[in-house]
GROMACS .gro file of C-alpha atoms in nm:
model
  322
    1MET     CA    1   1.006   1.255  -1.263
    2GLU     CA    2   0.830   1.586  -1.284
    3ARG     CA    3   0.702   1.712  -0.949
    4SER     CA    4   0.372   1.801  -1.117
    5LEU     CA    5   0.289   1.429  -1.119
    6THR     CA    6   0.259   1.440  -0.742
    7MET     CA    7  -0.071   1.625  -0.745
    8GLU     CA    8  -0.192   1.446  -1.057
    9LEU     CA    9  -0.171   1.113  -0.876
   10VAL     CA   10  -0.392   1.243  -0.596
   11ARG     CA   11  -0.665   1.302  -0.854
   12VAL     CA   12  -0.641   0.932  -0.943
   13THR     CA   13  -0.675   0.801  -0.588
   14GLU     CA   14  -0.950   1.050  -0.506
   15ALA     CA   15  -1.154   0.929  -0.803
   16ALA     CA   16  -1.111   0.566  -0.704
   17ALA     CA   17  -1.206   0.637  -0.344
   18LEU     CA   18  -1.518   0.832  -0.434
   19ALA     CA   19  -1.633   0.564  -0.677
   20SER     CA   20  -1.581   0.265  -0.448
   21ALA     CA   21  -1.709   0.433  -0.130
   22ARG     CA   22  -2.065   0.401  -0.265
   23TRP     CA   23  -2.035   0.027  -0.199
   24MET     CA   24  -1.930   0.053   0.166
   25GLY     CA   25  -2.084  -0.218   0.380
   26ARG     CA   26  -2.289  -0.370   0.098
   27GLY     CA   27  -2.096  -0.697   0.088
   28LYS     CA   28  -2.002  -0.668  -0.281
   29LYS     CA   29  -1.625  -0.640  -0.290
   30GLU     CA   30  -1.593  -0.720  -0.662
   31ALA     CA   31  -1.834  -0.440  -0.758
   32ALA     CA   32  -1.646  -0.197  -0.534
   33ASP     CA   33  -1.312  -0.299  -0.682
   34ASN     CA   34  -1.446  -0.262  -1.037
   35ALA     CA   35  -1.578   0.085  -0.958
   36ALA     CA   36  -1.242   0.194  -0.818
   37THR     CA   37  -1.053   0.050  -1.114
   38GLU     CA   38  -1.275   0.214  -1.376
   39ALA     CA   39  -1.247   0.553  -1.207
   40MET     CA   40  -0.868   0.522  -1.180
   41ARG     CA   41  -0.825   0.427  -1.543
   42LYS     CA   42  -1.028   0.727  -1.665
   43VAL     CA   43  -0.818   0.976  -1.471
   44PHE     CA   44  -0.491   0.803  -1.564
   45ASP     CA   45  -0.578   0.867  -1.929
   46THR     CA   46  -0.544   1.242  -1.865
   47ILE     CA   47  -0.203   1.238  -1.693
   48PRO     CA   48   0.107   1.340  -1.893
   49MET     CA   49   0.326   1.036  -1.841
   50GLN     CA   50   0.434   0.711  -2.003
   51GLY     CA   51   0.340   0.464  -1.733
   52THR     CA   52   0.356   0.086  -1.729
   53VAL     CA   53   0.184  -0.119  -1.461
   54VAL     CA   54   0.441  -0.347  -1.295
   55ILE     CA   55   0.226  -0.428  -0.992
   56GLY     CA   56  -0.144  -0.455  -1.057
   57GLU     CA   57  -0.434  -0.692  -1.007
   58GLY     CA   58  -0.371  -0.956  -1.270
   59GLU     CA   59  -0.279  -1.026  -1.630
   60MET     CA   60  -0.422  -0.878  -1.948
   61ASP     CA   61  -0.699  -1.136  -1.978
   62GLU     CA   62  -0.832  -1.038  -1.635
   63ALA     CA   63  -0.965  -0.696  -1.746
   64PRO     CA   64  -1.123  -0.468  -1.632
   65MET     CA   65  -0.855  -0.475  -1.362
   66LEU     CA   66  -0.542  -0.265  -1.407
   67TYR     CA   67  -0.327  -0.548  -1.537
   68ILE     CA   68   0.048  -0.600  -1.532
   69GLY     CA   69   0.196  -0.454  -1.850
   70GLU     CA   70  -0.091  -0.211  -1.911
   71GLU     CA   71   0.018   0.130  -2.036
   72LEU     CA   72  -0.120   0.434  -1.855
   73GLY     CA   73  -0.108   0.805  -1.922
   74THR     CA   74  -0.120   1.019  -2.232
   75GLY     CA   75   0.194   0.864  -2.382
   76HIS     CA   76   0.393   1.183  -2.329
   77GLY     CA   77   0.608   1.281  -2.033
   78PRO     CA   78   0.830   1.080  -1.796
   79GLU     CA   79   0.862   0.704  -1.829
   80VAL     CA   80   0.758   0.543  -1.501
   81ASP     CA   81   0.680   0.214  -1.335
   82VAL     CA   82   0.336   0.208  -1.175
   83ALA     CA   83   0.227   0.002  -0.874
   84VAL     CA   84  -0.142   0.027  -0.805
   85ASP     CA   85  -0.415  -0.110  -0.584
   86PRO     CA   86  -0.742   0.068  -0.663
   87LEU     CA   87  -0.900  -0.076  -0.348
   88GLU     CA   88  -0.662  -0.188  -0.074
   89GLY     CA   89  -0.892  -0.374   0.161
   90THR     CA   90  -1.178  -0.513  -0.048
   91ASN     CA   91  -1.306  -0.714   0.249
   92ILE     CA   92  -1.279  -0.407   0.471
   93LEU     CA   93  -1.497  -0.201   0.239
   94ALA     CA   94  -1.747  -0.480   0.185
   95ALA     CA   95  -1.795  -0.499   0.562
   96GLY     CA   96  -1.777  -0.121   0.616
   97THR     CA   97  -1.492  -0.155   0.864
   98TRP     CA   98  -1.163   0.020   0.933
   99GLY     CA   99  -0.884   0.124   0.695
  100ALA     CA  100  -0.964   0.074   0.324
  101PHE     CA  101  -0.794   0.310   0.080
  102ALA     CA  102  -0.695   0.361  -0.284
  103VAL     CA  103  -0.320   0.363  -0.342
  104ILE     CA  104  -0.065   0.432  -0.617
  105ALA     CA  105   0.313   0.435  -0.625
  106ILE     CA  106   0.538   0.533  -0.915
  107ALA     CA  107   0.912   0.540  -0.975
  108ASP     CA  108   1.141   0.593  -1.272
  109ARG     CA  109   1.121   0.314  -1.530
  110GLY     CA  110   1.289  -0.003  -1.408
  111ASN     CA  111   1.311   0.102  -1.044
  112LEU     CA  112   1.026  -0.097  -0.887
  113LEU     CA  113   1.059  -0.467  -0.810
  114HIS     CA  114   0.822  -0.657  -1.037
  115ALA     CA  115   0.671  -0.838  -0.742
  116PRO     CA  116   0.494  -1.163  -0.825
  117ASP     CA  117   0.149  -1.223  -0.679
  118MET     CA  118   0.261  -1.442  -0.391
  119TYR     CA  119   0.326  -1.417  -0.019
  120MET     CA  120   0.606  -1.209   0.129
  121ASP     CA  121   0.732  -1.214   0.487
  122LYS     CA  122   0.770  -0.852   0.601
  123ILE     CA  123   0.894  -0.635   0.882
  124ALA     CA  124   0.842  -0.257   0.872
  125VAL     CA  125   0.931   0.039   1.090
  126GLY     CA  126   0.933   0.418   1.077
  127PRO     CA  127   1.234   0.649   1.040
  128GLU     CA  128   1.350   0.635   1.403
  129CYS     CA  129   1.407   0.261   1.371
  130ALA     CA  130   1.540   0.240   1.014
  131GLY     CA  131   1.862   0.041   1.008
  132LYS     CA  132   1.788  -0.116   1.346
  133ILE     CA  133   1.574  -0.416   1.240
  134ASP     CA  134   1.657  -0.756   1.093
  135ILE     CA  135   1.390  -0.981   0.944
  136ASN     CA  136   1.606  -1.285   1.026
  137ALA     CA  137   1.638  -1.192   1.393
  138PRO     CA  138   1.402  -1.324   1.663
  139VAL     CA  139   1.086  -1.122   1.724
  140ILE     CA  140   1.203  -1.019   2.070
  141GLU     CA  141   1.531  -0.878   1.936
  142ASN     CA  142   1.345  -0.656   1.688
  143LEU     CA  143   1.109  -0.541   1.963
  144LYS     CA  144   1.405  -0.454   2.184
  145ALA     CA  145   1.568  -0.262   1.900
  146VAL     CA  146   1.252  -0.060   1.840
  147ALA     CA  147   1.208   0.010   2.211
  148LYS     CA  148   1.568   0.134   2.238
  149ALA     CA  149   1.544   0.350   1.924
  150LYS     CA  150   1.222   0.512   2.046
  151ASN     CA  151   1.332   0.542   2.409
  152LYS     CA  152   1.039   0.329   2.525
  153ALA     CA  153   0.991   0.036   2.755
  154ILE     CA  154   0.921  -0.278   2.556
  155GLU     CA  155   0.579  -0.291   2.727
  156ASP     CA  156   0.492   0.035   2.553
  157VAL     CA  157   0.580  -0.084   2.201
  158VAL     CA  158   0.285  -0.161   1.971
  159ALA     CA  159   0.325  -0.423   1.699
  160ILE     CA  160   0.066  -0.449   1.423
  161VAL     CA  161  -0.004  -0.794   1.275
  162LEU     CA  162  -0.259  -0.943   1.034
  163ASN     CA  163  -0.490  -1.170   1.235
  164ARG     CA  164  -0.420  -1.497   1.056
  165PRO     CA  165  -0.346  -1.851   1.183
  166ARG     CA  166  -0.006  -1.832   1.011
  167HIS     CA  167   0.090  -1.560   1.258
  168ASP     CA  168   0.006  -1.750   1.577
  169GLN     CA  169   0.374  -1.800   1.660
  170ILE     CA  170   0.463  -1.433   1.600
  171ILE     CA  171   0.169  -1.321   1.813
  172SER     CA  172   0.273  -1.557   2.090
  173GLU     CA  173   0.631  -1.425   2.086
  174ILE     CA  174   0.517  -1.062   2.094
  175ARG     CA  175   0.298  -1.136   2.395
  176GLU     CA  176   0.575  -1.324   2.571
  177ALA     CA  177   0.804  -1.025   2.519
  178GLY     CA  178   0.548  -0.805   2.694
  179ALA     CA  179   0.478  -0.576   2.397
  180ARG     CA  180   0.129  -0.477   2.290
  181ILE     CA  181  -0.043  -0.591   1.971
  182LYS     CA  182  -0.290  -0.441   1.728
  183LEU     CA  183  -0.450  -0.721   1.524
  184ILE     CA  184  -0.600  -0.625   1.189
  185THR     CA  185  -0.821  -0.818   0.949
  186ASP     CA  186  -0.675  -0.682   0.623
  187GLY     CA  187  -0.473  -0.393   0.481
  188ASP     CA  188  -0.104  -0.434   0.549
  189VAL     CA  189  -0.001  -0.142   0.326
  190ALA     CA  190  -0.171   0.092   0.572
  191ALA     CA  191  -0.025  -0.110   0.861
  192ALA     CA  192   0.329  -0.059   0.734
  193LEU     CA  193   0.276   0.314   0.677
  194ASN     CA  194   0.130   0.357   1.024
  195THR     CA  195   0.470   0.274   1.173
  196ALA     CA  196   0.606   0.601   1.033
  197PHE     CA  197   0.345   0.831   1.188
  198ASP     CA  198   0.364   0.885   1.562
  199PHE     CA  199  -0.004   0.975   1.597
  200THR     CA  200  -0.114   0.625   1.489
  201GLY     CA  201   0.049   0.469   1.796
  202VAL     CA  202   0.204   0.186   1.587
  203ASP     CA  203   0.576   0.108   1.619
  204ILE     CA  204   0.648  -0.204   1.410
  205MET     CA  205   0.474  -0.437   1.165
  206PHE     CA  206   0.539  -0.811   1.146
  207GLY     CA  207   0.400  -1.086   0.928
  208ILE     CA  208   0.329  -1.245   0.593
  209GLY     CA  209   0.115  -1.066   0.335
  210GLY     CA  210   0.109  -1.003  -0.038
  211ALA     CA  211   0.436  -0.929  -0.218
  212PRO     CA  212   0.280  -0.654  -0.436
  213GLU     CA  213   0.155  -0.481  -0.120
  214GLY     CA  214   0.510  -0.505   0.014
  215VAL     CA  215   0.643  -0.299  -0.275
  216LEU     CA  216   0.367  -0.041  -0.240
  217ALA     CA  217   0.444  -0.007   0.131
  218ALA     CA  218   0.818   0.015   0.062
  219VAL     CA  219   0.764   0.314  -0.168
  220GLY     CA  220   0.564   0.490   0.101
  221LEU     CA  221   0.825   0.418   0.365
  222LYS     CA  222   1.108   0.533   0.138
  223CYS     CA  223   0.930   0.868   0.112
  224LEU     CA  224   0.911   0.879   0.492
  225GLY     CA  225   1.260   0.755   0.573
  226GLY     CA  226   1.132   0.428   0.716
  227GLU     CA  227   1.230   0.073   0.632
  228LEU     CA  228   1.068  -0.247   0.509
  229GLN     CA  229   1.250  -0.576   0.468
  230GLY     CA  230   1.092  -0.869   0.289
  231LYS     CA  231   1.145  -1.232   0.191
  232LEU     CA  232   0.940  -1.399  -0.080
  233LYS     CA  233   0.746  -1.707   0.035
  234PRO     CA  234   0.660  -1.921  -0.270
  235GLN     CA  235   0.397  -2.182  -0.188
  236ASN     CA  236   0.451  -2.420  -0.480
  237ASP     CA  237   0.676  -2.503  -0.778
  238GLU     CA  238   0.496  -2.257  -1.005
  239GLU     CA  239   0.557  -1.968  -0.768
  240LEU     CA  240   0.918  -2.078  -0.726
  241ARG     CA  241   0.957  -2.074  -1.106
  242ARG     CA  242   0.823  -1.718  -1.117
  243CYS     CA  243   1.082  -1.611  -0.861
  244HIS     CA  244   1.358  -1.755  -1.078
  245GLU     CA  245   1.217  -1.576  -1.385
  246MET     CA  246   1.248  -1.251  -1.191
  247GLY     CA  247   1.617  -1.324  -1.139
  248ILE     CA  248   1.579  -1.423  -0.773
  249ALA     CA  249   1.770  -1.751  -0.755
  250ASP     CA  250   1.779  -1.747  -0.376
  251VAL     CA  251   1.424  -1.711  -0.245
  252ASP     CA  252   1.562  -1.675   0.106
  253LYS     CA  253   1.732  -1.352   0.001
  254VAL     CA  254   1.636  -1.056   0.218
  255LEU     CA  255   1.485  -0.788  -0.004
  256THR     CA  256   1.600  -0.449   0.118
  257MET     CA  257   1.453  -0.109   0.042
  258ASP     CA  258   1.686  -0.070  -0.257
  259ASP     CA  259   1.571  -0.408  -0.392
  260LEU     CA  260   1.206  -0.310  -0.360
  261VAL     CA  261   1.238   0.046  -0.493
  262LYS     CA  262   1.564   0.168  -0.643
  263GLY     CA  263   1.683   0.524  -0.671
  264ASP     CA  264   1.590   0.835  -0.479
  265ASP     CA  265   1.283   0.944  -0.672
  266CYS     CA  266   0.944   0.787  -0.618
  267ILE     CA  267   0.595   0.913  -0.541
  268PHE     CA  268   0.327   0.759  -0.322
  269ALA     CA  269  -0.039   0.863  -0.307
  270ALA     CA  270  -0.335   0.723  -0.114
  271THR     CA  271  -0.691   0.835  -0.042
  272GLY     CA  272  -0.898   0.698   0.245
  273ILE     CA  273  -1.217   0.512   0.156
  274THR     CA  274  -1.322   0.407   0.506
  275ASP     CA  275  -1.190   0.572   0.822
  276GLY     CA  276  -0.848   0.456   0.942
  277GLU     CA  277  -0.574   0.558   1.181
  278LEU     CA  278  -0.398   0.748   0.905
  279LEU     CA  279  -0.672   0.884   0.678
  280LYS     CA  280  -1.040   0.970   0.708
  281GLY     CA  281  -1.273   0.789   0.476
  282VAL     CA  282  -1.502   0.932   0.209
  283GLN     CA  283  -1.814   1.110   0.331
  284PHE     CA  284  -2.109   1.213   0.117
  285LYS     CA  285  -2.262   1.546   0.215
  286GLU     CA  286  -2.578   1.737   0.136
  287GLY     CA  287  -2.588   1.886  -0.211
  288SER     CA  288  -2.403   1.604  -0.392
  289ILE     CA  289  -2.072   1.681  -0.223
  290GLY     CA  290  -1.808   1.421  -0.143
  291THR     CA  291  -1.518   1.480   0.093
  292THR     CA  292  -1.184   1.296   0.087
  293GLN     CA  293  -0.858   1.291   0.275
  294SER     CA  294  -0.542   1.195   0.093
  295LEU     CA  295  -0.173   1.145   0.162
  296VAL     CA  296   0.085   1.219  -0.108
  297MET     CA  297   0.462   1.200  -0.069
  298ARG     CA  298   0.774   1.233  -0.283
  299ALA     CA  299   1.100   1.072  -0.170
  300LYS     CA  300   1.337   1.305  -0.355
  301SER     CA  301   1.207   1.620  -0.190
  302GLY     CA  302   1.094   1.460   0.136
  303THR     CA  303   0.759   1.636   0.103
  304VAL     CA  304   0.462   1.483   0.284
  305ARG     CA  305   0.118   1.633   0.225
  306PHE     CA  306  -0.220   1.556   0.379
  307ILE     CA  307  -0.490   1.691   0.148
  308ASP     CA  308  -0.855   1.744   0.235
  309GLY     CA  309  -1.070   1.746  -0.077
  310ARG     CA  310  -1.425   1.863  -0.138
  311HIS     CA  311  -1.577   1.736  -0.463
  312SER     CA  312  -1.894   1.823  -0.649
  313LEU     CA  313  -2.041   1.497  -0.772
  314LYS     CA  314  -2.304   1.661  -0.993
  315THR     CA  315  -2.057   1.677  -1.282
  316LYS     CA  316  -1.929   1.321  -1.229
  317PRO     CA  317  -2.218   1.083  -1.302
  318ASN     CA  318  -1.971   0.794  -1.334
  319LEU     CA  319  -1.918   0.814  -0.958
  320VAL     CA  320  -2.286   0.754  -0.882
  321MET     CA  321  -2.387   0.393  -0.832
  322LYS     CA  322  -2.677   0.278  -1.044
   0.00000   0.00000   0.00000
């Protein structure tokens, strides 16, 4: 992939963030998601690449979402797989709470797992703990491994978990081990990434979330040297059939980083919509100015950039809610 795509992708997530931020706290998650999607699609049309959505928000008949199989870009340039979530955390934005962002990941054609829209059990850590975790091991063993790798007492380890009834057992085991917990309402892509940045205070992520979000998080962690392991969790015969169509005969197979994102070249970009541990959210300033904070990373070069943007909205009427 051309390195110039790195900065081009930031333009896409910035546009989505600015468009959807107008809906913060208004309780209309579908309208916010539509605004983010429309803004993304318009900027994608200007990017010199031959992109195909392999992880999106639905099938072709579910437009206007960025659907699986949709072609993005100008039709010239590198051929890439695209994983996209125009608004990661629709409920977060609708409530005006913590940690919504717009996110994209790309890799060379054929290198991203075509994750079905089903649950995935996940465990994620940052670079210090890569190679030390095992999704099949007991919770306490993974906590001990993280504590040892980070030279911490287990009481000082912070695990981040989606606050769902399905995680009651995991939460109980973390508490019994003496580790601390950060419970979140939504947004496990951000949760996984937070494990790789010391300033967030998060050491490990546990729990079941969306499989597409697992691939997005894996791309980000590959750029950072971290690790995510996953196991698909089909809930019915139809989902099991989809796994088999993907070539996964054994649904208990542990999906490693190389299963989720192959090769050594991938790019991850995200822009904050509401404030989070990792990124500041969009703010609208006097004089029709919008400010953004974005994260963009490329695995091949190991480059990690935090980008503060200042945008004139006078020339972008499509970003103004009517």
